[in-house]
XYZ file of C-alpha atoms in Angstrom:
317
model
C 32.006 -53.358 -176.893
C 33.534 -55.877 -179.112
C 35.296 -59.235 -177.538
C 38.406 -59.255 -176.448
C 40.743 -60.591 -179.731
C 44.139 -62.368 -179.093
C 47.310 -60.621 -180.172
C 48.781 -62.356 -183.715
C 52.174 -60.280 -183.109
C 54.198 -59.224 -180.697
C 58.034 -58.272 -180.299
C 60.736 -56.000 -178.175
C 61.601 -53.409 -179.788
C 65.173 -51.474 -178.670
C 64.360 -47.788 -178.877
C 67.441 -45.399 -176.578
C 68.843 -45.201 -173.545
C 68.961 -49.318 -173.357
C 65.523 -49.180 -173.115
C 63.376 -51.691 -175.134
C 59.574 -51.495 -175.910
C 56.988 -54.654 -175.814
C 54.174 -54.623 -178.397
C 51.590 -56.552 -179.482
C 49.524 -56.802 -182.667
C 45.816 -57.792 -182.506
C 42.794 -57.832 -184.985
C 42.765 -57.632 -188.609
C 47.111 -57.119 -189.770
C 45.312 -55.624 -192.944
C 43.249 -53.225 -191.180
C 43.493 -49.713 -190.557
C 46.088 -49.365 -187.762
C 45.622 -47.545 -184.700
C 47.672 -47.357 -181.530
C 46.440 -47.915 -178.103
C 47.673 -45.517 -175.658
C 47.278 -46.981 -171.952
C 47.134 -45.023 -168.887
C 48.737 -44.384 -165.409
C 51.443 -43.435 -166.494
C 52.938 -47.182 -165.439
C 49.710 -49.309 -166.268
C 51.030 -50.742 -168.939
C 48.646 -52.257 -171.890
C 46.534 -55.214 -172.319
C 44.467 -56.902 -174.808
C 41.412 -55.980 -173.430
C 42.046 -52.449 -175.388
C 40.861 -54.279 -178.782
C 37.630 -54.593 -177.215
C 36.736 -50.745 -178.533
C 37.649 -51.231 -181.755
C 35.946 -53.478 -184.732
C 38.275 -56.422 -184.977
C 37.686 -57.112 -188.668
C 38.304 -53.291 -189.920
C 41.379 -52.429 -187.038
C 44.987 -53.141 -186.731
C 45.243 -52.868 -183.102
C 48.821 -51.692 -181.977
C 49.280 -52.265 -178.202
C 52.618 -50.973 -176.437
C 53.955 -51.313 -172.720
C 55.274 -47.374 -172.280
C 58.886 -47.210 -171.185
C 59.026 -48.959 -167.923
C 56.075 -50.438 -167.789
C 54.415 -54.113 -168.671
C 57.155 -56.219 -170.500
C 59.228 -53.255 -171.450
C 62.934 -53.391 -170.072
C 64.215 -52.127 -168.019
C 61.216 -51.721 -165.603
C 60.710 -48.862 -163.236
C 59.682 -51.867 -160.664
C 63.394 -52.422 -160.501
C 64.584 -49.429 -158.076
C 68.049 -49.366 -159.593
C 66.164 -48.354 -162.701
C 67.019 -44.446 -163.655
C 63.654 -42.614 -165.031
C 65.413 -39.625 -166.085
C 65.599 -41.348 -169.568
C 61.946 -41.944 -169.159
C 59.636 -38.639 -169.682
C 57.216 -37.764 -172.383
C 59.265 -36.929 -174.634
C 61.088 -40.285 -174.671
C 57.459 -42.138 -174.975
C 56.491 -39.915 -178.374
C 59.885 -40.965 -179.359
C 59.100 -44.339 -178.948
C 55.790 -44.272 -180.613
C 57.722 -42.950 -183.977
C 59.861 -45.623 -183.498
C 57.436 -48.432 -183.328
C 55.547 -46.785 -186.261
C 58.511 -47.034 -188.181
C 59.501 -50.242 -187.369
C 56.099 -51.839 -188.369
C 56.113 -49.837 -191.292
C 53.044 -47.648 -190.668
C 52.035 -44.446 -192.533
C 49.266 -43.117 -190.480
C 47.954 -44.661 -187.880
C 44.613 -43.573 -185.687
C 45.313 -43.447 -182.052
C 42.961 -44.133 -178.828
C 44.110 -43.021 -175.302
C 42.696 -43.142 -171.749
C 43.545 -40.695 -168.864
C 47.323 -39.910 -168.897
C 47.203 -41.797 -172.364
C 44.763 -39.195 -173.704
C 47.297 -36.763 -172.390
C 50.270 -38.694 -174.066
C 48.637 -39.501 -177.259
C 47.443 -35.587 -177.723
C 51.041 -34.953 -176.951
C 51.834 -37.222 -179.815
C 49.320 -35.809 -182.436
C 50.556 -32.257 -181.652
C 54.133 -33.405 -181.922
C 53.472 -35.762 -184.979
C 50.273 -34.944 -186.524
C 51.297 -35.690 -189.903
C 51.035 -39.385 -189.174
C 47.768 -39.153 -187.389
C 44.358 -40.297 -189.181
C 42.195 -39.629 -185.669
C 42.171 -39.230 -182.254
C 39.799 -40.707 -180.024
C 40.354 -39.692 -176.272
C 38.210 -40.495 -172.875
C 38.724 -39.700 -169.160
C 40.293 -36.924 -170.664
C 43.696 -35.275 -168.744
C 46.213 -32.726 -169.927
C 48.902 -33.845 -167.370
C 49.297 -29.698 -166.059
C 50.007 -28.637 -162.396
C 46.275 -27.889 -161.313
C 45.251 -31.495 -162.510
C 48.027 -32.963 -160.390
C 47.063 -30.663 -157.334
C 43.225 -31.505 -157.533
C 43.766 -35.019 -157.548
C 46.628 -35.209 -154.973
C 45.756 -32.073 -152.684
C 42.129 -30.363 -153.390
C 40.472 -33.813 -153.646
C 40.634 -33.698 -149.882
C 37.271 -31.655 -150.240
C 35.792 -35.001 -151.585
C 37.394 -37.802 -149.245
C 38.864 -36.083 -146.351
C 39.550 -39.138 -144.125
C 41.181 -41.272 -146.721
C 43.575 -37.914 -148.123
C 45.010 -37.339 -144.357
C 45.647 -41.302 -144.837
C 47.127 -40.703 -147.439
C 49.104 -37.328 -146.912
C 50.510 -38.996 -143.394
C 51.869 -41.896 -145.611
C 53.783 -39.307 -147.119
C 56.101 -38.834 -144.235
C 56.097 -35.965 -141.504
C 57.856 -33.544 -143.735
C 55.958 -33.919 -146.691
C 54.725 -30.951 -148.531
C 50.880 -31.740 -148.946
C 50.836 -29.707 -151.601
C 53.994 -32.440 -153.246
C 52.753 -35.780 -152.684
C 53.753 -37.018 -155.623
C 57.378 -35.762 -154.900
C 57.225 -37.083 -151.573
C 55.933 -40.332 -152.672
C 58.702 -40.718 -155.010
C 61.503 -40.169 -152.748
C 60.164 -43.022 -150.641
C 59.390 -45.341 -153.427
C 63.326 -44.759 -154.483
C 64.396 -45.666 -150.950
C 67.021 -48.363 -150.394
C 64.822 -50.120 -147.817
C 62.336 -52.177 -149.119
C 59.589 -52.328 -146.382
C 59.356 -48.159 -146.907
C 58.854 -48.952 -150.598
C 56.510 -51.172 -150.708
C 54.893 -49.575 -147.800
C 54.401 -46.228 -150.014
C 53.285 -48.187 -152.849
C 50.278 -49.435 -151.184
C 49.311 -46.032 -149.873
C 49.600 -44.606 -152.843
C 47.405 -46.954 -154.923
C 44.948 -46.712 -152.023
C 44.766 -43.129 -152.876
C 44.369 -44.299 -156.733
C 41.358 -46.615 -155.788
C 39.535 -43.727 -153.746
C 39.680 -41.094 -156.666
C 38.263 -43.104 -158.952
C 35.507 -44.532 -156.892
C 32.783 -41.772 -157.828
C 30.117 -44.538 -159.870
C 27.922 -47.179 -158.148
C 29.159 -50.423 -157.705
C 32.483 -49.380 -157.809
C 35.026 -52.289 -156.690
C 39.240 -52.185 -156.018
C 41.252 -52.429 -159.099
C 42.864 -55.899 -158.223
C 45.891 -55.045 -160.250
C 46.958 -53.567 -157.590
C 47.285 -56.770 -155.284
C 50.313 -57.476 -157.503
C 53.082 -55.993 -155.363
C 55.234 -55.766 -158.812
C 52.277 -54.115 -160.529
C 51.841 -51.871 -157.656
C 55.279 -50.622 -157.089
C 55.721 -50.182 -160.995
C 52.762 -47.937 -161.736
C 53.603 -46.127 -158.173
C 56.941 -45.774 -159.143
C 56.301 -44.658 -162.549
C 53.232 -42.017 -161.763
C 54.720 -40.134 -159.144
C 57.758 -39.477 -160.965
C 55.624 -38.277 -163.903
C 53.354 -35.973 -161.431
C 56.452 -34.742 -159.468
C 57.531 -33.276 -163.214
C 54.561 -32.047 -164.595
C 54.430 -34.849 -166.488
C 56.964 -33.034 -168.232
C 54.970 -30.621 -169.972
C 55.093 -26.713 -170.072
C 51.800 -24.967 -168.249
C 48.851 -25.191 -170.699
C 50.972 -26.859 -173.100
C 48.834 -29.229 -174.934
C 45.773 -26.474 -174.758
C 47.977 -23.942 -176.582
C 48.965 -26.346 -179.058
C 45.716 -27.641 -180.484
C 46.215 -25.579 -183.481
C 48.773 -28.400 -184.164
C 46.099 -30.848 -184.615
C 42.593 -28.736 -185.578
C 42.533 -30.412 -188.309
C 42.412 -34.133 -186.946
C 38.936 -35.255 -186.141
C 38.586 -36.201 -182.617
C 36.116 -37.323 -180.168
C 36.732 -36.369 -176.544
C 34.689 -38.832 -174.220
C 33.915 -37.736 -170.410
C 31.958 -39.103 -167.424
C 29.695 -36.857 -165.496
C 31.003 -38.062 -162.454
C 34.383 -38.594 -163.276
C 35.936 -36.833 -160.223
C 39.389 -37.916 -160.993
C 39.389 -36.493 -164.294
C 36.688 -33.555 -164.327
C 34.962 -32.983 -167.807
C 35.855 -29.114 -167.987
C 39.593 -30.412 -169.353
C 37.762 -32.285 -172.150
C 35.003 -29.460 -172.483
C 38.609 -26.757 -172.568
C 40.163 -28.915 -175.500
C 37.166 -29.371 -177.378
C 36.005 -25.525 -177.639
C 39.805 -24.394 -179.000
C 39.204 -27.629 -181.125
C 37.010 -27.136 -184.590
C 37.122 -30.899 -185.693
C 36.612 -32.564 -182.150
C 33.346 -33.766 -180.545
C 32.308 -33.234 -177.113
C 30.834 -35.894 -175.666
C 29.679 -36.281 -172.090
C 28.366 -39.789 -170.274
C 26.134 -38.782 -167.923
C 26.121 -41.865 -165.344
C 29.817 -42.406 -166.103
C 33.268 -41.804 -163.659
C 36.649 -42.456 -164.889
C 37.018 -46.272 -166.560
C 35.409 -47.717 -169.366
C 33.746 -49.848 -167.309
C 31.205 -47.479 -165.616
C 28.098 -45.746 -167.209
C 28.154 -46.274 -171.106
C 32.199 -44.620 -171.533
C 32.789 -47.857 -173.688
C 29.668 -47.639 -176.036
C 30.875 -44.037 -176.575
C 34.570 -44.992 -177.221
C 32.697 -47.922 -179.898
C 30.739 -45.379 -181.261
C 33.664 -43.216 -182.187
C 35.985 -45.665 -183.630
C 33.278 -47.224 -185.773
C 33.018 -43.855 -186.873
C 36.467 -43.284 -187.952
C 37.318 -46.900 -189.423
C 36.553 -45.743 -192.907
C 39.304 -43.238 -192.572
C 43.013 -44.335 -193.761
């Protein structure tokens, strides 16, 4: 992977619904651009992103997702009302930002729900897509949700009933992330926060399939943690508000776009048969799966692979 490169840029951007966007510009402003799609949803993005993409041939385009990061108003605050916040609203916001910085075409890179949300995008906008370059591959639909939040008990049964009793006593184990959110929108703060920590608990275990796996310390940050609580239950209580098998029946959209679809073996959180489901209905998308690798970059060789693909597709404009 390439070192991590300083954002030049950076701005708020009002998009609607009072809502305003943070983004950040980073490697070469005369390169070909491509947008960084972060996950969660409710991570928010950091510079770190550049480090899978040449600096000298990229424009790297990094942007907090409604809510999230420095974008206002944040779904931290609890008086903050998501129902202006939905995928939808984030493609909307991606146009706008393109706009704004006066982009054409633009290649775009996404991780878990971002791969979701940026093949939402390319379906929705794929006249302004050069590429698409996806890993820990998700396509935000009901069974998804339910493995992670409900089947995944199969893998770590004592930490799920942890985790479903967190939910309250009438909590539909098969609706945790609906639960969740109803107690991370309560007026009293110790239930809140309480929730919040459960529920990144449960984020830590589903990830932690690959040797040597340690906590994500973002999640010591009580703002982080409420945020990207906050923010990805009310996306998994919706669907991530997506019709059933949406973005598998739309790939004719984008068959065109060349893509590489990245997987670990071992990613439990995000099993490979989504990516391996995409890429068969998908003529001009690579397969590829990392053997020793779960669901970050950081494990098995998922960032060499993510390298490997955008050095592949920085001659395209």
């Amino acid at each position: 992977m390439y070192p991590t490169s300083t954002p030049h840029t950076s701005g708020h951007l009002t998009v609607s619904q009072g809502h305003r966007v943070f983004w950040q510009e980073a490697g070469n402003p005369h390169g070909t651009p491509i947008l960084m799609v972060h996950g969660g949803p409710g991570s928010g993005a950091s510079p770190t992103w550049s480090r899978f993409t040449d600096p000298d041939r990229y424009r790297v385009i990094l942007l907090d997702q409604r809510g999230t990061g420095r974008s206002t108003p944040s779904a931290g605050d609890v008086d903050t009302d998501l129902s202006t916040n939905t995928t939808a609203h984030l493609i909307d916001d991606f146009e706008a930002l393109r706009t704004h910085l006066g982009i054409e075409r633009w290649h775009v890179l996404g991780a878990s729900w971002g791969s979701c949300l940026g093949l939402a995008y390319a379906q929705a906008h794929p006249d302004h897509v050069i590429s698409l370059v996806l890993f820990a591959v998700t396509a935000g639909t009901r069974t998804e949700i339910t493995w992670i939040t409900h089947d995944m008990r199969r893998v770590f049964p004592d930490q799920w009933e942890d985790f479903y009793a967190a939910a309250g006593p009438d909590a539909d184990p098969r609706a945790l992330p609906a639960a969740y959110a109803r107690l991370l929108a309560d007026p009293d703060p110790h239930i809140r926060d309480t929730a919040a920590k459960a529920w990144c608990r449960w984020e830590d275990t589903h990830v932690a399939t690959a040797p040597g796996f340690t906590p994500d310390p973002r999640y010591d940050d009580p703002d982080f943690r409420y945020t990207f609580a906050r923010a990805v239950t009310h996306y998994w209580a919706n669907d991530c508000f997506l019709a059933p098998g949406q973005l598998l029946e739309q790939i004719p959209q984008v068959a065109h776009i060349p893509a590489v679809l990245i997987n670990g073996r071992l990613d439990i959180s995000g099993p490979s048969d989504t990516a391996y489901d995409l890429a068969r209905h998908w003529k001009a998308a690579e397969l590829v799966i990392v053997g020793d690798a779960a669901h970050t970059a950081s494990t098995g060789g998922i960032g060499a692979a993510v390298v490997t693909a955008t050095d592949h597709f920085a001659h395209l404009d």
